Amino acid sequence: MQQETAKHRAPRPACTPYLGAGVAIVGAGFWLATQVPPVPSAPQTIRYALTDTSMPWGSAGGDPCAALTTGCDLVGPGVQAPPGALAPIRNPLAAALMGAPTAPTVTPAPANPAADLFAALVAPLFGNGADAPANCTGAACNGGNAGILGGNGGKGANGGSGGNAGLFYGNGGDGGDGVPNADESLFGGRDMDGGAGGNGSIFGNGGKGGNGANASLDGGNGYAGNGGWGGNSVGFGNGGKGGTGGNSANGHAGNGGHGGDGGPISGNGGTGGNAGIGGFDSLSDSGNGGDGGNAGLNGNGGAGGHGTNGTSIAPGGPGGWGGNGGTLSGSGGPGGAGGHGGSSDGANGGDGGNGGT
């Protein structure tokens, strides 16, 4: 019988460790393949602003070498500054790097021809007139006229007239008050009248008249200034009020100014100005009240200004007449009251003004 010989084989190595390692490698590769690469961040940008400041050489703090006596020598010694020099003499390298001294430059504002042209075209059409300055003389005391199409007239000064308003809108400027006459003497003189008010626009009112100047005490038998007339309206506005007459210490008082007329289509007449007060002299008298302004087609007439009462020996002044009412509708203005007579004999009261029609 054949004897079976046992076959001895080496034990099979376990495949589990290798299988686990392979799975781990495959998983790692899959994980690396599926990862999104990080987005690189944008590089940081740093901005630098360089400024150039020019300073005049030789001025206080303008030359960085002014405090030195050997120059701003970058390589090698500088040269000693001569007596009375503003700054040391530089060596060639320092002069080449720093440059020659320059004065500060001023850049003018850029021109805008379109804006300048627009302003030049619009300015004469719209805008208010200029007021006269307080220290004016002569024609410079008249207020400026407004723009052609619209605006208020400027105010007058020192007896100057008020400026006229524009065509469609705006009021006339007020007249300036009169100033005393500097040349008054014992024989008297006439003080300055108040300026007339400017005319209003189609939809505006006339300006007020200025007040007359008061006569001074040493003016003798002089005349105080009359009140200025109120300005007229040219459309639908009201007339301006008349100015008050000036007072007189020894002479004749000023008369009140007439009120301006209302607009020809609609508007009321302006009120007349009141008279000034007379002095305490036998030749003195009180002023007359100003007449009220007339209305146009529709509107009421302005009231007349009041006369002033007489002094102890001077008569009272008559009141002004009332203005006429409109031709289609409106009432006439009442007449101004006359002033009372003085306490002495012969001092009469003023007459009352007539009412408008």
CSV table of C-alpha atoms in Angstrom, one decimal:
chain,number,residue,atom,x,y,z
A,1,MET,CA,0.0,0.0,0.0
A,2,GLN,CA,1.3,3.2,-1.1
A,3,GLN,CA,1.9,5.5,1.8
A,4,GLU,CA,0.5,8.9,1.4
A,5,THR,CA,2.9,11.6,2.0
A,6,ALA,CA,1.4,14.6,3.7
A,7,LYS,CA,1.9,17.8,1.7
A,8,HIS,CA,2.9,20.6,3.8
A,9,ARG,CA,2.0,24.0,2.4
A,10,ALA,CA,2.9,27.4,3.8
A,11,PRO,CA,0.0,29.2,5.3
A,12,ARG,CA,-1.7,31.7,3.1
A,13,PRO,CA,-1.2,35.2,4.2
A,14,ALA,CA,-4.3,37.1,5.2
A,15,CYS,CA,-5.4,39.6,2.5
A,16,THR,CA,-7.3,41.8,4.9
A,17,PRO,CA,-4.4,44.2,5.7
A,18,TYR,CA,-3.7,44.8,2.0
A,19,LEU,CA,-7.3,45.2,1.1
A,20,GLY,CA,-7.7,47.8,3.9
A,21,ALA,CA,-4.6,49.7,2.7
A,22,GLY,CA,-5.8,49.7,-0.9
A,23,VAL,CA,-9.2,51.0,0.1
A,24,ALA,CA,-7.5,53.8,2.1
A,25,ILE,CA,-5.3,54.8,-0.8
A,26,VAL,CA,-8.3,54.8,-3.2
A,27,GLY,CA,-10.3,56.9,-0.8
A,28,ALA,CA,-7.6,59.4,-0.3
A,29,GLY,CA,-7.2,59.8,-4.0
A,30,PHE,CA,-10.9,60.3,-4.4
A,31,TRP,CA,-11.0,62.8,-1.6
A,32,LEU,CA,-8.1,64.8,-3.1
A,33,ALA,CA,-9.7,64.7,-6.5
A,34,THR,CA,-13.0,66.1,-5.3
A,35,GLN,CA,-11.5,68.9,-3.2
A,36,VAL,CA,-12.1,72.5,-4.7
A,37,PRO,CA,-8.8,74.3,-4.9
A,38,PRO,CA,-8.8,77.4,-2.7
A,39,VAL,CA,-9.4,80.7,-4.6
A,40,PRO,CA,-6.3,82.8,-4.3
A,41,SER,CA,-7.0,86.0,-2.6
A,42,ALA,CA,-6.6,89.3,-4.5
A,43,PRO,CA,-3.3,90.9,-4.0
A,44,GLN,CA,-3.5,93.9,-1.6
A,45,THR,CA,-3.1,97.2,-3.4
A,46,ILE,CA,-1.5,100.1,-1.5
A,47,ARG,CA,-1.9,103.5,-3.0
A,48,TYR,CA,0.5,106.3,-2.4
A,49,ALA,CA,-0.2,110.0,-2.9
A,50,LEU,CA,2.8,112.1,-3.5
A,51,THR,CA,2.6,115.8,-2.8
A,52,ASP,CA,5.0,118.5,-3.9
A,53,THR,CA,5.3,121.6,-1.7
A,54,SER,CA,7.3,124.5,-3.0
A,55,MET,CA,8.7,127.1,-0.5
A,56,PRO,CA,10.5,130.3,-1.3
A,57,TRP,CA,14.2,130.0,-0.6
A,58,GLY,CA,15.6,132.4,1.8
A,59,SER,CA,12.3,132.9,3.7
A,60,ALA,CA,11.9,131.8,7.3
A,61,GLY,CA,11.6,128.0,7.2
A,62,GLY,CA,11.7,128.0,3.4
A,63,ASP,CA,15.3,126.8,2.9
A,64,PRO,CA,16.2,123.6,4.8
A,65,CYS,CA,19.9,124.7,4.7
A,66,ALA,CA,19.2,128.1,6.1
A,67,ALA,CA,20.3,127.1,9.6
A,68,LEU,CA,23.6,125.6,8.4
A,69,THR,CA,26.8,127.3,7.4
A,70,THR,CA,28.4,124.6,5.4
A,71,GLY,CA,25.7,123.9,2.9
A,72,CYS,CA,23.6,120.8,2.4
A,73,ASP,CA,26.7,118.7,1.4
A,74,LEU,CA,25.7,115.2,0.5
A,75,VAL,CA,29.2,114.2,-0.5
A,76,GLY,CA,32.1,116.2,0.7
A,77,PRO,CA,32.0,119.5,2.6
A,78,GLY,CA,30.0,122.4,1.4
A,79,VAL,CA,31.3,125.9,0.9
A,80,GLN,CA,31.1,128.5,3.7
A,81,ALA,CA,28.3,131.0,3.1
A,82,PRO,CA,29.7,134.5,2.4
A,83,PRO,CA,28.6,137.3,4.8
A,84,GLY,CA,25.1,138.6,4.1
A,85,ALA,CA,24.1,135.6,2.0
A,86,LEU,CA,20.6,134.2,2.4
A,87,ALA,CA,21.8,130.6,2.3
A,88,PRO,CA,25.0,128.6,2.1
A,89,ILE,CA,26.5,127.8,-1.3
A,90,ARG,CA,25.8,124.2,-2.2
A,91,ASN,CA,28.2,121.7,-3.6
A,92,PRO,CA,27.3,120.5,-7.2
A,93,LEU,CA,25.8,117.2,-6.1
A,94,ALA,CA,23.4,118.9,-3.6
A,95,ALA,CA,22.4,121.5,-6.1
A,96,ALA,CA,21.8,118.9,-8.8
A,97,LEU,CA,19.6,116.8,-6.5
A,98,MET,CA,17.6,119.6,-4.8
A,99,GLY,CA,17.3,121.8,-7.8
A,100,ALA,CA,17.2,125.5,-8.1
A,101,PRO,CA,15.0,127.5,-5.7
A,102,THR,CA,11.5,128.1,-7.1
A,103,ALA,CA,8.6,130.3,-6.1
A,104,PRO,CA,5.3,128.8,-5.2
A,105,THR,CA,2.9,128.4,-8.1
A,106,VAL,CA,-0.8,129.3,-8.0
A,107,THR,CA,-3.1,127.5,-10.4
A,108,PRO,CA,-6.1,129.7,-11.5
A,109,ALA,CA,-9.6,128.3,-11.5
A,110,PRO,CA,-10.6,126.9,-14.8
A,111,ALA,CA,-12.7,129.3,-16.9
A,112,ASN,CA,-16.4,128.4,-17.6
A,113,PRO,CA,-17.4,130.3,-20.8
A,114,ALA,CA,-20.9,128.8,-20.8
A,115,ALA,CA,-21.7,129.9,-17.3
A,116,ASP,CA,-20.2,133.4,-17.9
A,117,LEU,CA,-22.3,133.8,-21.1
A,118,PHE,CA,-25.5,132.7,-19.3
A,119,ALA,CA,-24.9,135.1,-16.5
A,120,ALA,CA,-24.2,137.9,-18.9
A,121,LEU,CA,-27.5,137.2,-20.8
A,122,VAL,CA,-29.7,136.7,-17.7
A,123,ALA,CA,-28.5,139.5,-15.5
A,124,PRO,CA,-30.1,142.4,-17.5
A,125,LEU,CA,-33.4,140.5,-17.6
A,126,PHE,CA,-34.0,139.5,-14.0
A,127,GLY,CA,-32.9,140.8,-10.7
A,128,ASN,CA,-33.4,143.6,-8.1
A,129,GLY,CA,-32.0,147.1,-8.6
A,130,ALA,CA,-29.2,148.2,-6.3
A,131,ASP,CA,-29.9,150.4,-3.3
A,132,ALA,CA,-28.1,153.8,-3.3
A,133,PRO,CA,-25.2,154.0,-0.8
A,134,ALA,CA,-25.7,156.1,2.4
A,135,ASN,CA,-22.8,158.5,1.6
A,136,CYS,CA,-23.9,159.2,-2.0
A,137,THR,CA,-24.2,162.6,-3.7
A,138,GLY,CA,-26.0,163.6,-6.9
A,139,ALA,CA,-27.3,161.0,-9.4
A,140,ALA,CA,-25.6,158.2,-7.4
A,141,CYS,CA,-28.4,158.7,-4.8
A,142,ASN,CA,-31.0,157.2,-7.1
A,143,GLY,CA,-31.9,153.6,-6.6
A,144,GLY,CA,-31.1,151.2,-9.5
A,145,ASN,CA,-33.7,149.9,-11.8
A,146,ALA,CA,-34.6,146.3,-11.7
A,147,GLY,CA,-34.1,143.8,-14.6
A,148,ILE,CA,-36.1,144.4,-17.8
A,149,LEU,CA,-38.5,141.5,-17.2
A,150,GLY,CA,-38.8,141.4,-13.4
A,151,GLY,CA,-37.4,142.5,-10.0
A,152,ASN,CA,-37.7,145.2,-7.4
A,153,GLY,CA,-36.4,148.7,-7.8
A,154,GLY,CA,-33.5,149.8,-5.5
A,155,LYS,CA,-34.1,152.3,-2.7
A,156,GLY,CA,-32.9,155.9,-3.1
A,157,ALA,CA,-30.9,157.8,-0.5
A,158,ASN,CA,-30.4,161.4,0.4
A,159,GLY,CA,-33.3,162.6,-1.6
A,160,GLY,CA,-32.7,160.3,-4.6
A,161,SER,CA,-35.6,158.6,-6.4
A,162,GLY,CA,-36.4,154.9,-6.0
A,163,GLY,CA,-35.6,152.6,-8.9
A,164,ASN,CA,-38.3,151.3,-11.2
A,165,ALA,CA,-39.5,147.7,-11.0
A,166,GLY,CA,-39.2,145.2,-13.9
A,167,LEU,CA,-42.0,144.7,-16.5
A,168,PHE,CA,-43.9,141.7,-15.1
A,169,TYR,CA,-43.2,141.6,-11.4
A,170,GLY,CA,-41.7,143.6,-8.6
A,171,ASN,CA,-42.3,146.8,-6.6
A,172,GLY,CA,-40.8,150.2,-7.1
A,173,GLY,CA,-38.1,151.3,-4.8
A,174,ASP,CA,-38.8,153.8,-2.0
A,175,GLY,CA,-37.5,157.3,-2.5
A,176,GLY,CA,-34.7,158.5,-0.2
A,177,ASP,CA,-35.4,161.0,2.6
A,178,GLY,CA,-34.2,164.5,2.1
A,179,VAL,CA,-31.2,165.9,4.0
A,180,PRO,CA,-30.8,169.4,5.5
A,181,ASN,CA,-29.2,172.1,3.4
A,182,ALA,CA,-25.7,172.6,4.6
A,183,ASP,CA,-25.7,176.2,3.3
A,184,GLU,CA,-28.6,177.5,5.4
A,185,SER,CA,-28.1,180.9,6.8
A,186,LEU,CA,-30.1,183.5,8.8
A,187,PHE,CA,-31.8,184.5,5.6
A,188,GLY,CA,-33.1,181.0,5.1
A,189,GLY,CA,-32.8,178.4,2.3
A,190,ARG,CA,-34.5,175.3,1.0
A,191,ASP,CA,-33.9,171.9,2.4
A,192,MET,CA,-33.9,168.9,0.3
A,193,ASP,CA,-37.1,167.3,-0.8
A,194,GLY,CA,-37.8,163.6,-0.4
A,195,GLY,CA,-37.2,161.5,-3.4
A,196,ALA,CA,-40.0,160.1,-5.5
A,197,GLY,CA,-40.9,156.4,-5.3
A,198,GLY,CA,-40.2,154.2,-8.2
A,199,ASN,CA,-42.9,152.9,-10.5
A,200,GLY,CA,-44.1,149.3,-9.9
A,201,SER,CA,-44.5,146.5,-12.5
A,202,ILE,CA,-47.6,145.2,-14.1
A,203,PHE,CA,-48.4,143.1,-11.0
A,204,GLY,CA,-46.5,145.3,-8.5
A,205,ASN,CA,-46.9,148.4,-6.4
A,206,GLY,CA,-45.3,151.8,-6.6
A,207,GLY,CA,-42.7,152.8,-4.1
A,208,LYS,CA,-43.2,155.2,-1.2
A,209,GLY,CA,-42.0,158.8,-1.5
A,210,GLY,CA,-39.2,159.9,0.8
A,211,ASN,CA,-39.8,162.4,3.6
A,212,GLY,CA,-38.8,166.0,3.2
A,213,ALA,CA,-35.8,167.3,5.3
A,214,ASN,CA,-36.5,169.3,8.4
A,215,ALA,CA,-35.2,172.9,8.5
A,216,SER,CA,-32.7,173.6,11.2
A,217,LEU,CA,-33.2,176.1,14.0
A,218,ASP,CA,-30.7,178.6,12.6
A,219,GLY,CA,-32.2,178.4,9.1
A,220,GLY,CA,-34.1,181.6,9.4
A,221,ASN,CA,-37.2,182.0,7.2
A,222,GLY,CA,-36.3,178.9,5.2
A,223,TYR,CA,-38.3,176.1,3.7
A,224,ALA,CA,-38.4,172.5,4.9
A,225,GLY,CA,-38.3,169.8,2.2
A,226,ASN,CA,-41.4,168.5,0.6
A,227,GLY,CA,-42.4,164.9,0.7
A,228,GLY,CA,-41.7,162.8,-2.4
A,229,TRP,CA,-44.5,161.6,-4.6
A,230,GLY,CA,-45.4,157.9,-4.5
A,231,GLY,CA,-44.7,155.8,-7.4
A,232,ASN,CA,-47.3,154.6,-9.9
A,233,SER,CA,-48.4,151.1,-10.9
A,234,VAL,CA,-48.5,150.3,-14.5
A,235,GLY,CA,-50.9,147.3,-14.4
A,236,PHE,CA,-52.8,145.8,-11.5
A,237,GLY,CA,-51.0,147.2,-8.4
A,238,ASN,CA,-51.5,150.1,-6.0
A,239,GLY,CA,-49.9,153.5,-6.0
A,240,GLY,CA,-47.2,154.3,-3.5
A,241,LYS,CA,-47.8,156.6,-0.5
A,242,GLY,CA,-46.6,160.2,-0.6
A,243,GLY,CA,-43.8,161.2,1.7
A,244,THR,CA,-44.3,163.5,4.8
A,245,GLY,CA,-43.3,167.1,4.5
A,246,GLY,CA,-40.4,168.3,6.6
A,247,ASN,CA,-40.8,170.4,9.8
A,248,SER,CA,-39.5,173.9,10.1
A,249,ALA,CA,-38.3,175.6,13.4
A,250,ASN,CA,-38.6,179.2,12.2
A,251,GLY,CA,-39.7,179.0,8.6
A,252,HIS,CA,-42.1,177.3,6.2
A,253,ALA,CA,-43.0,173.6,6.7
A,254,GLY,CA,-42.8,171.2,3.8
A,255,ASN,CA,-45.8,169.9,1.9
A,256,GLY,CA,-46.8,166.2,1.9
A,257,GLY,CA,-46.1,164.3,-1.3
A,258,HIS,CA,-48.9,163.2,-3.6
A,259,GLY,CA,-49.9,159.5,-3.6
A,260,GLY,CA,-49.1,157.5,-6.6
A,261,ASP,CA,-51.8,156.4,-9.1
A,262,GLY,CA,-53.1,152.8,-9.1
A,263,GLY,CA,-52.8,150.6,-12.1
A,264,PRO,CA,-54.8,151.5,-15.2
A,265,ILE,CA,-56.6,148.2,-15.1
A,266,SER,CA,-57.0,147.7,-11.4
A,267,GLY,CA,-55.5,149.1,-8.2
A,268,ASN,CA,-56.0,151.8,-5.6
A,269,GLY,CA,-54.4,155.2,-5.5
A,270,GLY,CA,-51.8,155.9,-2.9
A,271,THR,CA,-52.4,158.0,0.2
A,272,GLY,CA,-51.1,161.5,0.2
A,273,GLY,CA,-48.4,162.5,2.6
A,274,ASN,CA,-49.1,164.6,5.7
A,275,ALA,CA,-47.8,168.1,5.9
A,276,GLY,CA,-44.9,169.3,8.0
A,277,ILE,CA,-45.2,171.4,11.1
A,278,GLY,CA,-44.6,175.1,10.8
A,279,GLY,CA,-42.3,177.2,13.1
A,280,PHE,CA,-42.8,179.9,15.7
A,281,ASP,CA,-42.2,182.9,13.5
A,282,SER,CA,-44.6,185.5,12.2
A,283,LEU,CA,-43.8,184.4,8.7
A,284,SER,CA,-44.0,180.7,9.4
A,285,ASP,CA,-46.8,178.5,8.1
A,286,SER,CA,-47.6,174.9,8.1
A,287,GLY,CA,-47.5,172.7,5.1
A,288,ASN,CA,-50.2,171.3,2.9
A,289,GLY,CA,-51.3,167.7,2.9
A,290,GLY,CA,-50.6,165.8,-0.3
A,291,ASP,CA,-53.3,164.7,-2.7
A,292,GLY,CA,-54.3,161.1,-2.8
A,293,GLY,CA,-53.6,159.1,-6.0
A,294,ASN,CA,-56.2,158.2,-8.6
A,295,ALA,CA,-57.4,154.7,-9.4
A,296,GLY,CA,-57.6,153.3,-12.9
A,297,LEU,CA,-60.6,151.3,-14.3
A,298,ASN,CA,-61.2,149.6,-11.0
A,299,GLY,CA,-60.2,150.7,-7.6
A,300,ASN,CA,-60.5,153.3,-4.9
A,301,GLY,CA,-58.8,156.7,-4.9
A,302,GLY,CA,-56.2,157.4,-2.2
A,303,ALA,CA,-57.0,159.5,0.8
A,304,GLY,CA,-55.6,163.0,0.9
A,305,GLY,CA,-52.9,163.8,3.4
A,306,HIS,CA,-53.6,165.8,6.6
A,307,GLY,CA,-52.7,169.4,7.1
A,308,THR,CA,-50.9,170.2,10.3
A,309,ASN,CA,-52.0,172.4,13.2
A,310,GLY,CA,-50.7,175.9,13.4
A,311,THR,CA,-48.4,177.1,16.1
A,312,SER,CA,-49.1,180.0,18.5
A,313,ILE,CA,-48.9,182.5,15.6
A,314,ALA,CA,-48.9,180.4,12.5
A,315,PRO,CA,-51.9,179.2,10.6
A,316,GLY,CA,-52.8,175.6,10.1
A,317,GLY,CA,-52.2,173.9,6.8
A,318,PRO,CA,-54.9,172.6,4.4
A,319,GLY,CA,-55.5,169.0,3.9
A,320,GLY,CA,-54.9,167.3,0.6
A,321,TRP,CA,-57.6,166.3,-1.9
A,322,GLY,CA,-58.7,162.7,-2.1
A,323,GLY,CA,-58.0,160.7,-5.2
A,324,ASN,CA,-60.6,159.8,-7.8
A,325,GLY,CA,-62.1,156.3,-7.8
A,326,GLY,CA,-62.0,153.9,-10.8
A,327,THR,CA,-64.0,154.7,-13.9
A,328,LEU,CA,-65.8,151.3,-13.8
A,329,SER,CA,-65.9,150.7,-10.1
A,330,GLY,CA,-64.5,152.1,-6.9
A,331,SER,CA,-64.9,155.1,-4.6
A,332,GLY,CA,-63.1,158.4,-4.4
A,333,GLY,CA,-60.7,158.8,-1.6
A,334,PRO,CA,-61.5,161.1,1.4
A,335,GLY,CA,-59.9,164.5,1.6
A,336,GLY,CA,-57.3,165.1,4.2
A,337,ALA,CA,-58.3,167.0,7.3
A,338,GLY,CA,-57.1,170.6,7.6
A,339,GLY,CA,-55.0,171.7,10.4
A,340,HIS,CA,-56.3,173.8,13.3
A,341,GLY,CA,-55.3,177.4,13.6
A,342,GLY,CA,-52.9,178.8,16.2
A,343,SER,CA,-53.9,180.4,19.4
A,344,SER,CA,-53.2,184.0,18.3
A,345,ASP,CA,-55.4,186.2,16.2
A,346,GLY,CA,-55.3,185.6,12.5
A,347,ALA,CA,-54.3,182.0,12.7
A,348,ASN,CA,-56.7,180.1,10.6
A,349,GLY,CA,-57.5,176.5,10.3
A,350,GLY,CA,-56.7,174.7,7.1
A,351,ASP,CA,-59.4,173.5,4.6
A,352,GLY,CA,-60.3,169.9,4.4
A,353,GLY,CA,-59.5,168.2,1.1
A,354,ASN,CA,-62.2,167.3,-1.4
A,355,GLY,CA,-63.2,163.7,-1.8
A,356,GLY,CA,-62.6,161.9,-5.1
A,357,THR,CA,-65.4,161.2,-7.6
